[in-house]
Coordinates of C-alpha atoms (C1' of nucleotides) in Angstrom, one line a residue:
Chain A
M1 CA 42.4 234.5 6.8
N2 CA 38.7 233.7 8.2
A3 CA 37.5 230.8 8.5
G4 CA 35.0 231.4 6.0
S5 CA 36.6 233.1 3.7
P6 CA 36.2 231.3 0.2
D7 CA 37.9 228.0 -0.8
I8 CA 40.7 229.6 -2.7
R9 CA 42.7 226.5 -2.7
P10 CA 43.7 224.5 -6.1
S11 CA 42.2 221.6 -6.9
E12 CA 44.4 218.9 -7.3
G13 CA 44.4 219.4 -10.4
E14 CA 45.6 222.7 -10.7
V15 CA 48.8 222.0 -7.8
R16 CA 50.0 219.2 -10.5
G17 CA 49.3 221.7 -13.3
A18 CA 51.9 224.2 -11.0
W19 CA 54.4 221.3 -10.9
K20 CA 54.1 220.3 -15.1
C21 CA 54.3 224.2 -15.3
L22 CA 57.8 224.0 -13.2
M23 CA 58.9 221.7 -15.1
E24 CA 58.6 222.5 -18.5
G25 CA 59.7 226.2 -17.5
S26 CA 62.9 225.0 -17.0
S27 CA 65.5 223.9 -18.8
S28 CA 68.0 223.5 -16.5
S29 CA 68.1 220.4 -14.2
D30 CA 69.0 222.3 -11.2
R31 CA 66.4 224.1 -11.6
Y32 CA 63.9 221.8 -12.7
T33 CA 64.6 219.6 -9.2
E34 CA 64.3 223.2 -7.3
R35 CA 60.6 223.9 -8.7
C36 CA 60.2 220.0 -8.8
A37 CA 61.0 220.6 -4.6
L38 CA 59.2 223.8 -3.9
A39 CA 56.2 222.6 -5.7
T40 CA 56.2 220.0 -4.1
E41 CA 57.0 221.3 -0.8
L42 CA 53.8 223.6 -0.9
A43 CA 51.9 221.1 -2.0
Q44 CA 53.0 218.7 0.9
V45 CA 52.2 222.0 3.6
L46 CA 48.6 222.2 1.6
D47 CA 48.1 218.6 2.2
T48 CA 49.1 219.2 5.7
V49 CA 46.7 221.7 6.3
R50 CA 43.5 220.1 4.9
Q51 CA 44.1 216.5 7.2
L52 CA 44.9 218.5 9.9
E53 CA 41.9 220.9 9.2
A54 CA 39.7 217.9 8.5
Q55 CA 41.0 216.9 11.5
M56 CA 40.0 219.6 13.4
G57 CA 36.4 219.0 11.9
A58 CA 35.8 215.3 13.2
K59 CA 36.9 216.2 16.6
G60 CA 34.7 219.0 16.8
I61 CA 37.7 220.8 19.1
A62 CA 35.7 223.1 21.4
D63 CA 34.6 226.5 21.2
D64 CA 37.4 228.8 21.9
G65 CA 40.8 226.9 21.3
G66 CA 39.0 225.2 18.4
E67 CA 38.0 228.5 16.4
R68 CA 41.3 230.0 17.1
C69 CA 42.8 226.0 14.7
R70 CA 40.3 226.7 12.8
A71 CA 41.0 231.2 12.0
L72 CA 44.9 229.9 12.3
V73 CA 45.2 226.5 10.0
S74 CA 42.6 228.5 7.9
S75 CA 45.1 231.3 7.6
M76 CA 47.7 229.1 6.7
R77 CA 46.0 227.5 3.8
S78 CA 45.0 230.9 2.4
S79 CA 48.5 231.5 2.9
V80 CA 50.4 227.9 0.5
D81 CA 47.3 228.2 -1.6
R82 CA 48.8 231.4 -3.0
S83 CA 52.9 230.6 -2.6
I84 CA 51.6 227.4 -5.2
H85 CA 50.0 230.3 -7.7
I86 CA 52.9 232.4 -7.3
A87 CA 55.6 229.0 -7.6
M88 CA 53.4 228.7 -10.8
S89 CA 53.2 232.0 -11.6
L90 CA 56.4 232.4 -11.1
C91 CA 57.9 229.4 -14.1
C92 CA 55.2 229.9 -16.1
A93 CA 55.2 234.3 -17.1
P94 CA 56.9 235.1 -19.8
G95 CA 59.5 237.1 -18.2
A96 CA 60.0 234.7 -15.5
P97 CA 64.1 234.9 -14.9
G98 CA 65.4 231.9 -17.2
P99 CA 67.2 229.0 -15.9
G100 CA 70.2 229.5 -14.9
S101 CA 70.2 233.4 -14.9
P102 CA 70.3 233.8 -11.3
P103 CA 73.9 233.8 -10.0
S104 CA 75.8 231.1 -9.1
A105 CA 78.6 230.0 -6.9
E106 CA 79.2 227.5 -8.9
G107 CA 79.1 229.3 -11.8
S108 CA 81.0 231.5 -11.4
P109 CA 83.6 232.7 -14.0
R110 CA 85.3 233.1 -11.2
S111 CA 85.4 230.5 -9.8
G112 CA 88.1 227.5 -9.5
G113 CA 90.8 229.1 -7.9
S114 CA 92.2 229.1 -4.4
D115 CA 92.5 231.4 -2.2
Q116 CA 96.2 231.4 -3.0
G117 CA 94.8 232.0 -6.4
A118 CA 92.6 234.5 -6.2
D119 CA 93.3 237.6 -8.5
S120 CA 94.4 240.9 -7.7
R121 CA 91.7 242.8 -8.5
C122 CA 90.1 240.7 -5.8
R123 CA 92.2 240.1 -3.5
G124 CA 89.1 238.6 -0.7
A125 CA 87.4 236.6 -3.4
N126 CA 87.5 232.6 -1.0
A127 CA 88.1 229.4 -2.0
A128 CA 85.6 229.5 -5.0
G129 CA 86.3 232.3 -6.3
Q130 CA 83.7 234.1 -4.3
C131 CA 84.4 238.1 -3.8
K132 CA 83.8 239.5 0.6
K133 CA 80.1 240.0 -0.2
R134 CA 78.4 237.1 -0.4
K135 CA 75.1 238.5 -2.1
A136 CA 74.4 235.8 -4.5
L137 CA 74.5 232.9 -2.0
P138 CA 71.6 231.0 -1.2
K139 CA 71.4 231.9 2.1
W140 CA 68.9 231.7 5.4
S141 CA 68.5 232.6 8.8
T142 CA 67.2 231.0 11.8
Q143 CA 67.1 231.9 15.8
V144 CA 68.5 229.5 18.0
R145 CA 67.3 230.2 21.7
V146 CA 70.0 229.0 25.5
N147 CA 69.3 228.9 28.7
T148 CA 72.1 231.1 29.7
V149 CA 73.9 234.0 28.5
Q150 CA 77.4 232.0 28.5
D151 CA 75.5 229.2 27.2
V152 CA 77.5 228.9 23.1
G153 CA 75.2 225.9 22.4
P154 CA 74.4 228.5 19.0
L155 CA 77.8 228.3 17.7
D156 CA 77.3 224.6 17.9
D157 CA 74.4 222.8 15.4
G158 CA 76.3 219.7 15.0
F159 CA 79.4 221.1 12.3
S160 CA 82.2 222.2 12.7
W161 CA 82.9 225.9 12.2
R162 CA 85.8 227.9 12.5
K163 CA 85.5 231.4 14.1
Y164 CA 86.9 233.7 10.9
G165 CA 85.9 237.7 12.1
Q166 CA 83.6 239.1 14.3
K167 CA 81.7 243.1 13.6
D168 CA 80.0 245.5 15.5
I169 CA 77.2 246.0 13.7
L170 CA 75.6 249.5 13.2
G171 CA 72.7 250.1 15.7
A172 CA 73.6 246.1 17.2
K173 CA 74.3 245.9 20.6
Y174 CA 76.0 243.1 20.2
P175 CA 78.8 242.3 17.7
R176 CA 78.0 240.2 15.0
A177 CA 80.4 236.7 14.5
Y178 CA 81.3 235.3 11.2
F179 CA 81.8 231.9 10.9
R180 CA 82.6 229.0 8.0
C181 CA 83.6 225.8 8.1
T182 CA 86.3 224.0 8.9
Y183 CA 86.7 222.4 6.3
R184 CA 86.7 224.5 4.5
H185 CA 90.8 224.4 2.6
T186 CA 90.3 220.6 2.6
Q187 CA 87.4 219.6 1.5
S188 CA 86.3 223.1 -0.3
C189 CA 83.1 223.4 1.4
H190 CA 82.5 227.1 1.7
A191 CA 79.7 227.4 4.0
S192 CA 79.5 229.7 6.3
K193 CA 77.2 231.5 9.1
Q194 CA 76.6 234.4 10.9
V195 CA 76.1 234.5 14.7
Q196 CA 74.5 237.7 16.3
R197 CA 72.9 237.7 20.3
A198 CA 69.3 239.4 19.0
D199 CA 69.3 243.5 20.4
G200 CA 66.5 242.7 23.1
D201 CA 66.7 239.1 24.7
P202 CA 70.6 238.0 25.2
L203 CA 69.2 234.0 25.4
L204 CA 68.6 234.7 21.8
F205 CA 70.4 234.4 19.0
D206 CA 70.5 235.0 14.8
V207 CA 71.8 232.7 13.1
V208 CA 72.4 233.3 9.0
Y209 CA 73.8 230.6 7.0
H210 CA 75.2 231.0 3.7
G211 CA 76.2 228.8 0.9
N212 CA 75.9 225.2 1.4
H213 CA 77.9 222.7 3.1
T214 CA 80.3 220.3 0.3
C215 CA 82.0 218.5 3.4
A216 CA 82.1 215.6 4.2
Q217 CA 80.6 216.0 8.0
C218 CA 77.4 217.4 5.9
N219 CA 77.3 213.4 4.9
S220 CA 77.8 212.0 8.1
L221 CA 74.6 215.0 9.4
Q222 CA 72.7 213.9 6.8
R223 CA 69.0 213.7 7.9
P224 CA 67.5 211.0 9.0
R225 CA 65.4 209.4 7.4
H226 CA 62.3 210.8 9.2
A227 CA 60.3 211.8 6.4
A228 CA 59.2 208.1 6.6
S229 CA 59.4 206.9 10.4
G230 CA 57.2 211.0 10.3
E231 CA 60.7 211.9 13.6
Q232 CA 61.2 214.9 14.1
W233 CA 65.2 215.7 12.6
Q234 CA 67.3 218.3 15.2
P235 CA 71.1 219.4 14.3
Q236 CA 73.2 217.4 16.8
P237 CA 73.0 219.4 19.9
A238 CA 76.6 218.8 20.0
G239 CA 77.5 221.6 22.3
A240 CA 75.4 223.0 25.2
G241 CA 72.8 221.5 26.1
G242 CA 69.3 223.9 26.5
Q243 CA 69.7 225.3 22.5
E244 CA 66.2 225.8 20.9
V245 CA 65.9 225.8 17.4
S246 CA 63.4 228.4 15.9
S247 CA 63.2 227.7 12.6
I248 CA 64.6 228.1 9.3
I249 CA 63.5 231.2 7.9
P250 CA 64.9 232.2 4.4
V251 CA 66.6 234.9 3.3
G252 CA 65.4 236.2 0.4
L253 CA 66.3 239.0 -1.7
K254 CA 65.0 241.8 -0.1
D255 CA 65.4 245.4 -3.1
E256 CA 63.6 243.1 -5.8
G257 CA 60.2 244.6 -7.2
L258 CA 58.6 241.1 -6.7
V259 CA 59.6 240.9 -3.4
K260 CA 57.1 243.6 -2.2
G261 CA 54.1 241.2 -3.6
L262 CA 55.8 238.2 -2.7
L263 CA 55.7 239.9 0.7
E264 CA 52.1 240.8 1.5
T265 CA 51.8 236.2 0.5
P266 CA 52.6 234.3 3.9
F267 CA 53.9 231.1 4.0
S268 CA 55.9 228.9 5.3
F269 CA 57.8 226.1 4.5
Q270 CA 57.8 223.0 6.1
S271 CA 61.2 221.9 3.8
K272 CA 63.4 219.1 5.7
P273 CA 66.5 219.7 6.0
A274 CA 68.8 220.8 2.1
C275 CA 72.5 219.1 3.6
A276 CA 71.3 216.0 1.9
A277 CA 72.7 216.0 -1.6
D278 CA 75.2 218.9 -0.9
T279 CA 72.8 221.5 -1.3
G280 CA 72.1 224.1 0.7
G281 CA 71.0 223.7 4.9
G282 CA 74.6 222.8 6.6
G283 CA 73.0 221.0 8.5
A284 CA 70.2 223.7 9.7
P285 CA 67.9 223.0 11.3
N286 CA 64.6 221.7 9.8
S287 CA 62.5 223.9 9.6
D288 CA 59.8 221.1 10.4
F289 CA 57.1 222.4 13.3
P290 CA 57.9 220.8 16.2
A291 CA 55.0 221.2 19.3
G292 CA 56.1 224.1 21.0
C293 CA 58.8 225.7 18.3
T294 CA 58.8 229.3 17.9
L295 CA 59.0 230.4 14.2
T296 CA 60.2 234.5 13.8
A297 CA 60.0 236.0 11.0
S298 CA 63.3 237.2 9.6
P299 CA 64.6 240.7 8.4
F300 CA 63.3 240.0 5.1
V301 CA 60.2 238.7 5.9
S302 CA 56.7 240.5 7.1
P303 CA 55.1 238.6 9.8
A304 CA 51.0 237.6 8.5
V305 CA 49.7 235.6 11.4
V306 CA 51.0 235.3 15.5
R307 CA 48.7 232.7 17.0
N308 CA 49.0 230.7 20.1
V309 CA 47.9 227.5 19.6
P310 CA 48.3 225.2 22.7
D311 CA 52.5 224.2 22.6
V312 CA 52.8 226.4 19.5
E313 CA 53.5 229.7 18.9
V314 CA 53.5 230.1 15.4
E315 CA 54.3 233.7 13.8
L316 CA 53.9 233.0 9.1
T317 CA 55.9 234.2 7.4
S318 CA 57.5 235.0 4.1
T319 CA 60.1 235.6 2.3
T320 CA 61.1 234.6 -1.6
D321 CA 63.8 235.4 -4.1
S322 CA 62.6 236.7 -7.4
Q323 CA 64.9 234.4 -9.3
M324 CA 64.3 231.7 -6.3
A325 CA 67.4 230.9 -6.6
D326 CA 68.3 231.9 -3.4
M327 CA 66.1 229.1 -2.7
E328 CA 68.5 226.5 -4.0
F329 CA 69.0 225.2 -0.2
M330 CA 66.0 223.9 0.0
L331 CA 65.0 223.1 -3.2
Q332 CA 67.6 221.2 -4.9
L333 CA 65.9 217.1 -5.2
A334 CA 69.1 214.9 -5.7
D335 CA 67.3 212.8 -3.5
A336 CA 64.4 210.9 -4.6
D337 CA 62.4 210.2 -1.7
F338 CA 62.0 213.9 -1.3
L339 CA 58.9 213.5 -3.8
D340 CA 58.5 210.8 -2.6
N341 CA 57.1 212.6 0.2
S342 CA 54.2 214.5 -2.2
R343 CA 50.5 213.0 -2.8
Y344 CA 50.4 214.4 -5.8
F345 CA 52.9 214.0 -7.7
Chain B
dT1 C1' 104.4 222.2 16.9
dG2 C1' 99.6 222.4 15.7
dT3 C1' 94.7 224.8 15.4
dA4 C1' 91.5 227.8 16.8
dT5 C1' 90.5 232.6 17.8
dT6 C1' 91.3 237.8 17.7
dT7 C1' 90.8 241.7 16.1
dG8 C1' 93.2 246.1 12.9
dA9 C1' 93.2 246.1 8.0
dC10 C1' 91.5 245.8 3.9
dC11 C1' 88.2 245.2 0.2
dT12 C1' 83.4 245.7 -1.8
dA13 C1' 78.2 246.7 -2.5
dC14 C1' 75.6 250.8 -1.4
Chain C
dG1 C1' 81.7 257.8 2.4
dT2 C1' 79.8 254.6 5.4
dA3 C1' 78.6 249.7 6.5
dG4 C1' 79.3 245.6 6.3
dG5 C1' 82.4 240.9 5.4
dT6 C1' 86.5 238.3 4.8
dC7 C1' 91.3 238.3 4.4
dA8 C1' 95.4 236.9 8.1
dA9 C1' 99.5 238.0 11.2
dA10 C1' 98.9 237.7 16.0
dT11 C1' 97.8 235.7 19.8
dA12 C1' 95.7 231.4 22.8
dC13 C1' 95.8 227.0 23.4
dA14 C1' 95.4 222.3 24.1

DNA sequence: TGTATTTGACCTAC
DNA sequence: GTAGGTCAAATACA
């Protein structure tokens, strides 16, 4: 956690080992690519931190600010290191869940039906055959700040959503609104999101995304190739201005024993929008860290480090999922250039 | 008239 | 039993 801590970084060889391990630990192509992506992403973050660290050392950032930055970098580095090791252990451990074991919306025995065709035992099943509670779907949260209370900006992230419900939530000051993709029926797009105004801050909205966009809109809103250009991707602010997309925080399973341990290993992702290749993300904002962004924790993550760096307030968070399934939104890897961004692979 | 939103009821997970 | 998530009829709006 401090700048003077022993260097626990895995060597590049170790990272490669993690990669190899991830590969060998999968027989399903989906899991394969997901794990590839996880390792790739982690390695990329690590590399970024290394570069930053080197840059700081070279420029000799002065005194207090520099010290603080170094501490922050050190903390980030350690977190990523541990995350990589976790990724390794997840797929390499004998008892690690095998590919295909996590629940899969696509693989549900009840899938293939239509809304009308939902059987009587699960009347509330949606078009994918999922019952009303979509516990098994990948989900992740973001926080969006608006300029005024009147703003409905959080509802407009570039995708077309239809509101299908609203619910008062116990203990919450404001009701939670439920949205699903407008093209749910026409294109069988099962993405949905929940929007809730934060209790303490009426300008802040917690947005939880569920499932993946598979609609054509997703394709048209795929991330620009900013990975090459270095540009920051932002969801299209088609509506009211002043939206400030904070972060994507994958919401992992909260009741898995493994999670408890992993929660002690904070890390943050530097991922691209996962909408590409019909994966989750649904146009959700990416988690690159633009200057001035504020990363905040989801309910299931444990803040580890909060530091103030000029223009950047970062709260490193961790999240996980015992079976990695909930990370599908960010791990699927149909995009080949995803790998190209890694120096390790 | 077609589409979107509202809202009470229903269903499921915990 | 309760809370959260979804459905679907009613309603509003363009």
